[in-house]
mmCIF file with all atom_site columns, C-alpha atoms in Angstrom:
data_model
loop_
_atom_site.group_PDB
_atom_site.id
_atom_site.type_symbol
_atom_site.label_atom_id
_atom_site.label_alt_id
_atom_site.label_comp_id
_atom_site.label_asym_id
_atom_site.label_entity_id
_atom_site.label_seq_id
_atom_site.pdbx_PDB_ins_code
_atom_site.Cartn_x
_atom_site.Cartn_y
_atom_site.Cartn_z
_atom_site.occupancy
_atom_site.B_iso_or_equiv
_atom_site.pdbx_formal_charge
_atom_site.auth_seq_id
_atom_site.auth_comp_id
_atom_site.auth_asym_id
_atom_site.auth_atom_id
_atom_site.pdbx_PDB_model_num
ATOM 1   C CA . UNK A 1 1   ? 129.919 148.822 116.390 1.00 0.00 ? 1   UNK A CA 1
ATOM 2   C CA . UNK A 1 2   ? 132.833 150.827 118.014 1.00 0.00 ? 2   UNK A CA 1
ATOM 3   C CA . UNK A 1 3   ? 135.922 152.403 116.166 1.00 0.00 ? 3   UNK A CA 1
ATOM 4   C CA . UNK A 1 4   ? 138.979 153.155 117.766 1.00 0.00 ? 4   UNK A CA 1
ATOM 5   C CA . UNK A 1 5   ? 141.537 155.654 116.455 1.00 0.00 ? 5   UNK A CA 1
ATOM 6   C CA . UNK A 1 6   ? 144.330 157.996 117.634 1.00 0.00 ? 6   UNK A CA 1
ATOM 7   C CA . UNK A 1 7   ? 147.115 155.995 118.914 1.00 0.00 ? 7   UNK A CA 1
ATOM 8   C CA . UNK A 1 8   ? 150.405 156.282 118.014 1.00 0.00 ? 8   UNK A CA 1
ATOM 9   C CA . UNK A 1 9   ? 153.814 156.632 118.953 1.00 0.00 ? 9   UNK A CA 1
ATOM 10  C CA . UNK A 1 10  ? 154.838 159.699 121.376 1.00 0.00 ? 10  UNK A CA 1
ATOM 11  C CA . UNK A 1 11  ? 157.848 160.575 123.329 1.00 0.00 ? 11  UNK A CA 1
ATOM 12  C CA . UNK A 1 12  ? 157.357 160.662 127.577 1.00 0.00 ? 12  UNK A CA 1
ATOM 13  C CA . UNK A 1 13  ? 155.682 163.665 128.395 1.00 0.00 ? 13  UNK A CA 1
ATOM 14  C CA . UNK A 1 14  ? 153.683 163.915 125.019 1.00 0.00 ? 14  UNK A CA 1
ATOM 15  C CA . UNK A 1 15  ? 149.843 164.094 124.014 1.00 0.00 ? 15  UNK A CA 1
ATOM 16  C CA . UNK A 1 16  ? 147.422 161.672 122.148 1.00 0.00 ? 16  UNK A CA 1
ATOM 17  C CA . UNK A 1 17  ? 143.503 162.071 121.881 1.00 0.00 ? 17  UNK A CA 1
ATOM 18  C CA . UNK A 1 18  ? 141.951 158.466 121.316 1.00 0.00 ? 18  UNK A CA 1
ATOM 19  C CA . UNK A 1 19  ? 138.595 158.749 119.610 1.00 0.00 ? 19  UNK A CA 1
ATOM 20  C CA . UNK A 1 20  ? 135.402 155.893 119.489 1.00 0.00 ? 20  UNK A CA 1
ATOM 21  C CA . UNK A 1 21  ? 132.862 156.352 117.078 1.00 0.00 ? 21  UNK A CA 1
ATOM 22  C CA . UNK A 1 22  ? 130.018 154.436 117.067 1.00 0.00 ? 22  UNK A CA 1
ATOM 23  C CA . UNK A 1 23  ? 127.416 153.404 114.865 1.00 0.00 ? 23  UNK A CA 1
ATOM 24  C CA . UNK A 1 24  ? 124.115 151.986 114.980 1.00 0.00 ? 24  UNK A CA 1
ATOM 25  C CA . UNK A 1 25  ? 122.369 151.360 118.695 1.00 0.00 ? 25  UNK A CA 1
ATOM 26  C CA . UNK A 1 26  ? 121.183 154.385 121.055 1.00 0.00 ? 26  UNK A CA 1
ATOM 27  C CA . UNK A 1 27  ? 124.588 155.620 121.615 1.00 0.00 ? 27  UNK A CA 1
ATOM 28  C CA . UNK A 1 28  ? 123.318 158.374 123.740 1.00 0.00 ? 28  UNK A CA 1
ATOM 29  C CA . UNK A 1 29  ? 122.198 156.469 126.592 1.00 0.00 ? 29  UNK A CA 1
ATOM 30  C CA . UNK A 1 30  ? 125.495 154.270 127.193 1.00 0.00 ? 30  UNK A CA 1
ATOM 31  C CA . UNK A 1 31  ? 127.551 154.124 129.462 1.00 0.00 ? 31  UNK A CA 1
ATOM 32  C CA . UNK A 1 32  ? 131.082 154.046 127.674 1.00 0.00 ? 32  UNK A CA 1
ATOM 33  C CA . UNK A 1 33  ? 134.462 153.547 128.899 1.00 0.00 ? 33  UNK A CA 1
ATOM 34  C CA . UNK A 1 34  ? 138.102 152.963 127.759 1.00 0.00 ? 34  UNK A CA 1
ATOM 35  C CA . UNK A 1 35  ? 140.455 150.506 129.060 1.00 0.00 ? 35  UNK A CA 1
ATOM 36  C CA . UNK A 1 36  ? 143.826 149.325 128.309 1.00 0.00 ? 36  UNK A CA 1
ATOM 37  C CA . UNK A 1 37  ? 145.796 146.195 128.292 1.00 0.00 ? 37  UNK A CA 1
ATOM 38  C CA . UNK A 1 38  ? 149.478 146.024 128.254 1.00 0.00 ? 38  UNK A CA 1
ATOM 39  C CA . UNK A 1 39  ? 151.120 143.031 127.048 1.00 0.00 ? 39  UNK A CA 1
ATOM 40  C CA . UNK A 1 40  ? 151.360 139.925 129.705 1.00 0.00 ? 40  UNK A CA 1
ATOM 41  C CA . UNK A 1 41  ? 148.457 142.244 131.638 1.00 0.00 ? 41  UNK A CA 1
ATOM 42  C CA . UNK A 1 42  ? 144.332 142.042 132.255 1.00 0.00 ? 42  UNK A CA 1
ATOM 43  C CA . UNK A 1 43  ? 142.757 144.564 130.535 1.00 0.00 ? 43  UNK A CA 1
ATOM 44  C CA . UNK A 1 44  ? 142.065 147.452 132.960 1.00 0.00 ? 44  UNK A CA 1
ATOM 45  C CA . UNK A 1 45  ? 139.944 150.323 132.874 1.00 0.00 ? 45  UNK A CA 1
ATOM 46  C CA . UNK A 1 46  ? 141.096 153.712 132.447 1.00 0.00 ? 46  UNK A CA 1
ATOM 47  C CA . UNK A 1 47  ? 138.282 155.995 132.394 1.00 0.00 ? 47  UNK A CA 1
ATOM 48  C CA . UNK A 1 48  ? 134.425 155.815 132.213 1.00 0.00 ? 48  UNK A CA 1
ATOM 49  C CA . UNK A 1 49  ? 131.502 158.210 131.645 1.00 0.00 ? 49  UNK A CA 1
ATOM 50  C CA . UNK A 1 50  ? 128.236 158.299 131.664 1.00 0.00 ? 50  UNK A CA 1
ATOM 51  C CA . UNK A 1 51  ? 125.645 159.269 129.121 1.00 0.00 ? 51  UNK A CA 1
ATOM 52  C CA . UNK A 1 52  ? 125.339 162.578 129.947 1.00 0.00 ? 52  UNK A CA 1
ATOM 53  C CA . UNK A 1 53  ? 128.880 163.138 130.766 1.00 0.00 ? 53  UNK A CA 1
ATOM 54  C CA . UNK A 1 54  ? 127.832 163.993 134.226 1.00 0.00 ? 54  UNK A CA 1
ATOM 55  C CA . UNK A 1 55  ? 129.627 161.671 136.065 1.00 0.00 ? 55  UNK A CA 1
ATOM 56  C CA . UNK A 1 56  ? 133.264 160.453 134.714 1.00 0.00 ? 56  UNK A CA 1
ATOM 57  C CA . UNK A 1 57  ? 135.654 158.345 137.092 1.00 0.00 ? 57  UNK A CA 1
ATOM 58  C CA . UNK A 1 58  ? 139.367 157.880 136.358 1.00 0.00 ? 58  UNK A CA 1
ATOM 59  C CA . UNK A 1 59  ? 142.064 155.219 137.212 1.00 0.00 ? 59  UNK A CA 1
ATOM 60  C CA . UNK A 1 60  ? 144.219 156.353 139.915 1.00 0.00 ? 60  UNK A CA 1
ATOM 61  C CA . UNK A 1 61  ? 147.224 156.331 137.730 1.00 0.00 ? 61  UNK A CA 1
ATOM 62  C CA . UNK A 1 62  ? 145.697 158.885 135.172 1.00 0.00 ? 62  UNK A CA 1
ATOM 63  C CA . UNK A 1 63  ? 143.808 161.249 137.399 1.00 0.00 ? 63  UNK A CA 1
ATOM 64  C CA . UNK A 1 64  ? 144.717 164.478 136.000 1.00 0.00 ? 64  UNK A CA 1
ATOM 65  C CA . UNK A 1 65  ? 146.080 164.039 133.020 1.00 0.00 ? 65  UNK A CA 1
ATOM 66  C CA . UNK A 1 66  ? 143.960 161.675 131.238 1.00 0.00 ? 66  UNK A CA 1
ATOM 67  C CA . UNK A 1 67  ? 140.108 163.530 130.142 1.00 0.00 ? 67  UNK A CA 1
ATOM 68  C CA . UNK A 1 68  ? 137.158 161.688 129.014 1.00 0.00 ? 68  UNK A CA 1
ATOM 69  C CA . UNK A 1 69  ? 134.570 163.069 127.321 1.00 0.00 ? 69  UNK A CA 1
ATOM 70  C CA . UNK A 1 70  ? 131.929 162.351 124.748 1.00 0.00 ? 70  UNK A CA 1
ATOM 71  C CA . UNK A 1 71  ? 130.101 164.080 121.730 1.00 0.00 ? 71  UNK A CA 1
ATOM 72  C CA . UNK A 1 72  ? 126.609 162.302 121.845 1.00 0.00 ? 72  UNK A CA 1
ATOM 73  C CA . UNK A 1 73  ? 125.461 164.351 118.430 1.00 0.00 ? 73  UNK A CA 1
ATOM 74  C CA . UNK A 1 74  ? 128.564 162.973 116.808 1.00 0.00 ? 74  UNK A CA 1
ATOM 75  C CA . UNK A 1 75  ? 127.970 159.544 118.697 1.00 0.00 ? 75  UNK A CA 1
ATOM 76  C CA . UNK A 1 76  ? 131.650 159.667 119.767 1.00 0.00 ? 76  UNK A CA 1
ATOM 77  C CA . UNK A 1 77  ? 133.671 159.084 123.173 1.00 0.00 ? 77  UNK A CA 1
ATOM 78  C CA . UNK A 1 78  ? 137.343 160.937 123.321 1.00 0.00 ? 78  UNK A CA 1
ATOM 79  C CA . UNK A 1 79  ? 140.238 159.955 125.897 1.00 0.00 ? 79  UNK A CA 1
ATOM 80  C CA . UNK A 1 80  ? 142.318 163.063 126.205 1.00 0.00 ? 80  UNK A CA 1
ATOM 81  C CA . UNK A 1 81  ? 146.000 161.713 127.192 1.00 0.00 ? 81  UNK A CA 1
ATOM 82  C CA . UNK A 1 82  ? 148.531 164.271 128.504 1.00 0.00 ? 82  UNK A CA 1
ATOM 83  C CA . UNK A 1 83  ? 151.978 164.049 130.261 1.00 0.00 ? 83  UNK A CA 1
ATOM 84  C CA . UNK A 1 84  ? 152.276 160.599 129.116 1.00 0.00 ? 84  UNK A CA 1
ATOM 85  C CA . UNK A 1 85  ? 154.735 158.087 130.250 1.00 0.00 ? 85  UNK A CA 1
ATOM 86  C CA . UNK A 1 86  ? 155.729 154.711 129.021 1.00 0.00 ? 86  UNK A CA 1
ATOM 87  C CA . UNK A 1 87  ? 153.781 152.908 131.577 1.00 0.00 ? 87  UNK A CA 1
ATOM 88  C CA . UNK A 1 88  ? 150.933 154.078 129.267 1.00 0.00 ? 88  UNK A CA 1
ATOM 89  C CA . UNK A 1 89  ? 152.343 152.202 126.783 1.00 0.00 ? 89  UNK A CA 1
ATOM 90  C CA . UNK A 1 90  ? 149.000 149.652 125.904 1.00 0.00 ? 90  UNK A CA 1
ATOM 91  C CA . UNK A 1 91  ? 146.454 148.345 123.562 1.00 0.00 ? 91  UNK A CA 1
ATOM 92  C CA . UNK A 1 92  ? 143.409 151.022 124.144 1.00 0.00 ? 92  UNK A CA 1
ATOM 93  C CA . UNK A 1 93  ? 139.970 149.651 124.101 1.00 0.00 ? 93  UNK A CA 1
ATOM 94  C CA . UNK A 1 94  ? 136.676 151.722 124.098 1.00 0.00 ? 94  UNK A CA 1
ATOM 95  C CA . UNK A 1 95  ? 133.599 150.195 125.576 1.00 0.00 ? 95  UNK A CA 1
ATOM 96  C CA . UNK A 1 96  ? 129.945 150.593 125.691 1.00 0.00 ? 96  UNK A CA 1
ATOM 97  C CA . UNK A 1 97  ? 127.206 149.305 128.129 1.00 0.00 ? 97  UNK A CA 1
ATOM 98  C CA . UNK A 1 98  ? 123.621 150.043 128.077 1.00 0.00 ? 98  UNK A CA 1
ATOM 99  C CA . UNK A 1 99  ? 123.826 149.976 131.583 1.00 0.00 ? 99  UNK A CA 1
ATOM 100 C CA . UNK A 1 100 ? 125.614 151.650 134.249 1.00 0.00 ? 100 UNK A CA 1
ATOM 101 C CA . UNK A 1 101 ? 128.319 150.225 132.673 1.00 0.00 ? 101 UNK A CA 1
ATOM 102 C CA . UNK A 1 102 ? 131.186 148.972 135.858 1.00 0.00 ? 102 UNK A CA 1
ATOM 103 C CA . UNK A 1 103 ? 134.986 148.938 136.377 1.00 0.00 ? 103 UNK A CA 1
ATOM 104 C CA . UNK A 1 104 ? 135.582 145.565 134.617 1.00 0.00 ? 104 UNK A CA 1
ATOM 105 C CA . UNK A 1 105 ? 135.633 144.081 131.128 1.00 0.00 ? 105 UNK A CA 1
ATOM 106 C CA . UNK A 1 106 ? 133.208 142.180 131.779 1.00 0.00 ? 106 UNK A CA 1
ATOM 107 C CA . UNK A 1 107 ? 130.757 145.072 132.491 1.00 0.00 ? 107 UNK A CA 1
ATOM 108 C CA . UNK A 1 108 ? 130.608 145.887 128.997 1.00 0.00 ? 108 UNK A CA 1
ATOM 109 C CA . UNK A 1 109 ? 128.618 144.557 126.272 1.00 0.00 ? 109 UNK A CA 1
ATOM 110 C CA . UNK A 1 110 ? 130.428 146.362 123.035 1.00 0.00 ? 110 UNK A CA 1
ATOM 111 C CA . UNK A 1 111 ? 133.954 146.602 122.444 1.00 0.00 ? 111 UNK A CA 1
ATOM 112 C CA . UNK A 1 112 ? 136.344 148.619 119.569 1.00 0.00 ? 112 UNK A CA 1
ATOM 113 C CA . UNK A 1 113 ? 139.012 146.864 118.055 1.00 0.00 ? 113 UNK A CA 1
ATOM 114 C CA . UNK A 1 114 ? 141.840 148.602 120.341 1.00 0.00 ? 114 UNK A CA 1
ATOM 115 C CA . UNK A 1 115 ? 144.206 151.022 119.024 1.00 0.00 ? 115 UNK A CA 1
ATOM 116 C CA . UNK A 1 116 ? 148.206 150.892 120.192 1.00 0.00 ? 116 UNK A CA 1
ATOM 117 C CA . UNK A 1 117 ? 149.780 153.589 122.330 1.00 0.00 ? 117 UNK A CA 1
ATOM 118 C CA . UNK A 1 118 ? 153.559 153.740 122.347 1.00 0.00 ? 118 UNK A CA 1
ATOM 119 C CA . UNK A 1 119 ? 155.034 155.767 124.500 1.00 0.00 ? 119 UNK A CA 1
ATOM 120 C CA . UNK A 1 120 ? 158.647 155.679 123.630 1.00 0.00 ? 120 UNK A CA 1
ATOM 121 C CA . UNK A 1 121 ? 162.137 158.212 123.391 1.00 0.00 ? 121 UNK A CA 1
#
Protein backbone atom coordinates (compact mmCIF):
# COMPACT_ATOMS: atom_id res chain seq x y z
CA UNK A 1 0.00 0.00 0.00
CA UNK A 2 1.01 3.66 -0.85
CA UNK A 3 0.14 6.88 1.23
CA UNK A 4 0.08 10.14 -0.14
CA UNK A 5 0.41 13.34 1.90
CA UNK A 6 1.55 16.98 1.61
CA UNK A 7 -0.73 18.78 -0.63
CA UNK A 8 -2.31 21.74 0.03
CA UNK A 9 -3.13 25.06 -0.94
CA UNK A 10 -0.12 27.58 -1.90
CA UNK A 11 0.08 30.88 -3.54
CA UNK A 12 2.14 30.99 -7.29
CA UNK A 13 5.60 30.87 -6.60
CA UNK A 14 5.27 28.78 -3.29
CA UNK A 15 6.67 25.30 -2.00
CA UNK A 16 5.01 21.87 -1.15
CA UNK A 17 6.93 18.49 -0.42
CA UNK A 18 4.50 15.50 -1.32
CA UNK A 19 5.47 12.40 0.62
CA UNK A 20 4.54 8.31 -0.23
CA UNK A 21 5.01 5.94 2.35
CA UNK A 22 4.72 2.57 1.77
CA UNK A 23 4.11 -0.47 3.53
CA UNK A 24 4.47 -4.02 3.10
CA UNK A 25 6.28 -5.40 -0.37
CA UNK A 26 10.19 -4.89 -1.11
CA UNK A 27 9.92 -1.24 -1.37
CA UNK A 28 13.56 -0.95 -2.01
CA UNK A 29 13.72 -2.42 -5.30
CA UNK A 30 10.78 -0.34 -7.05
CA UNK A 31 10.71 1.72 -9.32
CA UNK A 32 8.36 4.63 -8.03
CA UNK A 33 7.00 7.60 -9.63
CA UNK A 34 4.47 10.47 -9.15
CA UNK A 35 2.03 11.69 -11.56
CA UNK A 36 -0.69 14.11 -11.67
CA UNK A 37 -4.06 14.54 -13.15
CA UNK A 38 -5.81 17.76 -13.49
CA UNK A 39 -9.42 17.81 -13.81
CA UNK A 40 -10.89 17.02 -17.55
CA UNK A 41 -6.97 15.64 -18.06
CA UNK A 42 -5.07 11.93 -18.37
CA UNK A 43 -3.10 11.39 -15.61
CA UNK A 44 0.52 12.29 -16.51
CA UNK A 45 3.70 11.61 -15.03
CA UNK A 46 5.72 14.04 -13.30
CA UNK A 47 8.75 12.49 -12.05
CA UNK A 48 10.21 8.93 -11.64
CA UNK A 49 13.16 7.27 -9.87
CA UNK A 50 14.66 4.38 -9.58
CA UNK A 51 15.50 2.17 -6.66
CA UNK A 52 18.62 3.41 -5.97
CA UNK A 53 17.86 6.92 -6.76
CA UNK A 54 20.45 6.76 -9.43
CA UNK A 55 18.58 7.60 -12.22
CA UNK A 56 15.46 10.17 -11.82
CA UNK A 57 13.73 11.70 -15.06
CA UNK A 58 11.43 14.74 -14.90
CA UNK A 59 8.49 16.12 -17.03
CA UNK A 60 9.58 18.86 -19.16
CA UNK A 61 7.34 21.28 -17.45
CA UNK A 62 8.98 20.70 -13.93
CA UNK A 63 12.61 20.29 -14.77
CA UNK A 64 14.21 22.31 -12.21
CA UNK A 65 12.02 22.99 -9.82
CA UNK A 66 10.32 19.86 -9.05
CA UNK A 67 13.02 17.07 -6.96
CA UNK A 68 12.37 13.50 -6.48
CA UNK A 69 13.89 11.57 -4.16
CA UNK A 70 13.40 8.59 -1.93
CA UNK A 71 14.31 7.32 1.68
CA UNK A 72 14.47 3.45 1.10
CA UNK A 73 15.18 2.89 5.15
CA UNK A 74 12.05 4.88 5.77
CA UNK A 75 10.36 3.11 2.65
CA UNK A 76 9.30 6.59 1.44
CA UNK A 77 9.37 8.56 -2.04
CA UNK A 78 9.31 12.66 -1.69
CA UNK A 79 8.34 15.15 -4.67
CA UNK A 80 10.04 18.38 -3.79
CA UNK A 81 7.77 21.22 -5.56
CA UNK A 82 9.25 24.74 -5.86
CA UNK A 83 8.30 27.94 -7.82
CA UNK A 84 4.95 26.60 -8.28
CA UNK A 85 2.34 27.86 -10.58
CA UNK A 86 -1.29 27.16 -10.99
CA UNK A 87 -0.82 24.96 -13.90
CA UNK A 88 0.40 22.63 -11.09
CA UNK A 89 -2.75 22.79 -9.76
CA UNK A 90 -3.69 18.60 -9.79
CA UNK A 91 -4.60 15.48 -8.02
CA UNK A 92 -0.90 13.96 -7.16
CA UNK A 93 -0.51 10.29 -7.42
CA UNK A 94 2.58 8.22 -6.26
CA UNK A 95 3.32 4.99 -7.99
CA UNK A 96 5.28 1.90 -7.63
CA UNK A 97 6.47 -0.81 -10.15
CA UNK A 98 8.60 -3.71 -9.49
CA UNK A 99 9.91 -3.14 -12.69
CA UNK A 100 11.58 -0.50 -14.53
CA UNK A 101 8.61 1.13 -13.94
CA UNK A 102 7.69 3.54 -17.58
CA UNK A 103 6.22 7.00 -18.37
CA UNK A 104 2.54 5.88 -18.27
CA UNK A 105 -0.13 4.87 -15.77
CA UNK A 106 -0.31 1.96 -16.97
CA UNK A 107 3.36 1.09 -16.17
CA UNK A 108 2.62 0.88 -12.67
CA UNK A 109 1.29 -1.80 -10.61
CA UNK A 110 0.59 0.21 -7.08
CA UNK A 111 -1.01 3.40 -6.73
CA UNK A 112 -1.64 6.05 -3.48
CA UNK A 113 -4.83 7.51 -3.08
CA UNK A 114 -3.73 11.06 -4.63
CA UNK A 115 -3.38 14.06 -2.61
CA UNK A 116 -4.74 17.73 -4.05
CA UNK A 117 -2.39 20.55 -4.95
CA UNK A 118 -3.91 24.00 -5.21
CA UNK A 119 -2.04 26.45 -6.41
CA UNK A 120 -4.04 29.54 -5.96
CA UNK A 121 -3.65 33.72 -4.95
Amino acid sequence: QLQASGGGLVQPGGSLKLSCTASGGTFNTYTMGWFRQAPGNERVLVSRINWTGGTREYADSVKGRFTISRDNVKKTVYLQMNGLKPEDTAVYYCAADRGLGGRGPTDYEYWGQGTLVTVSS
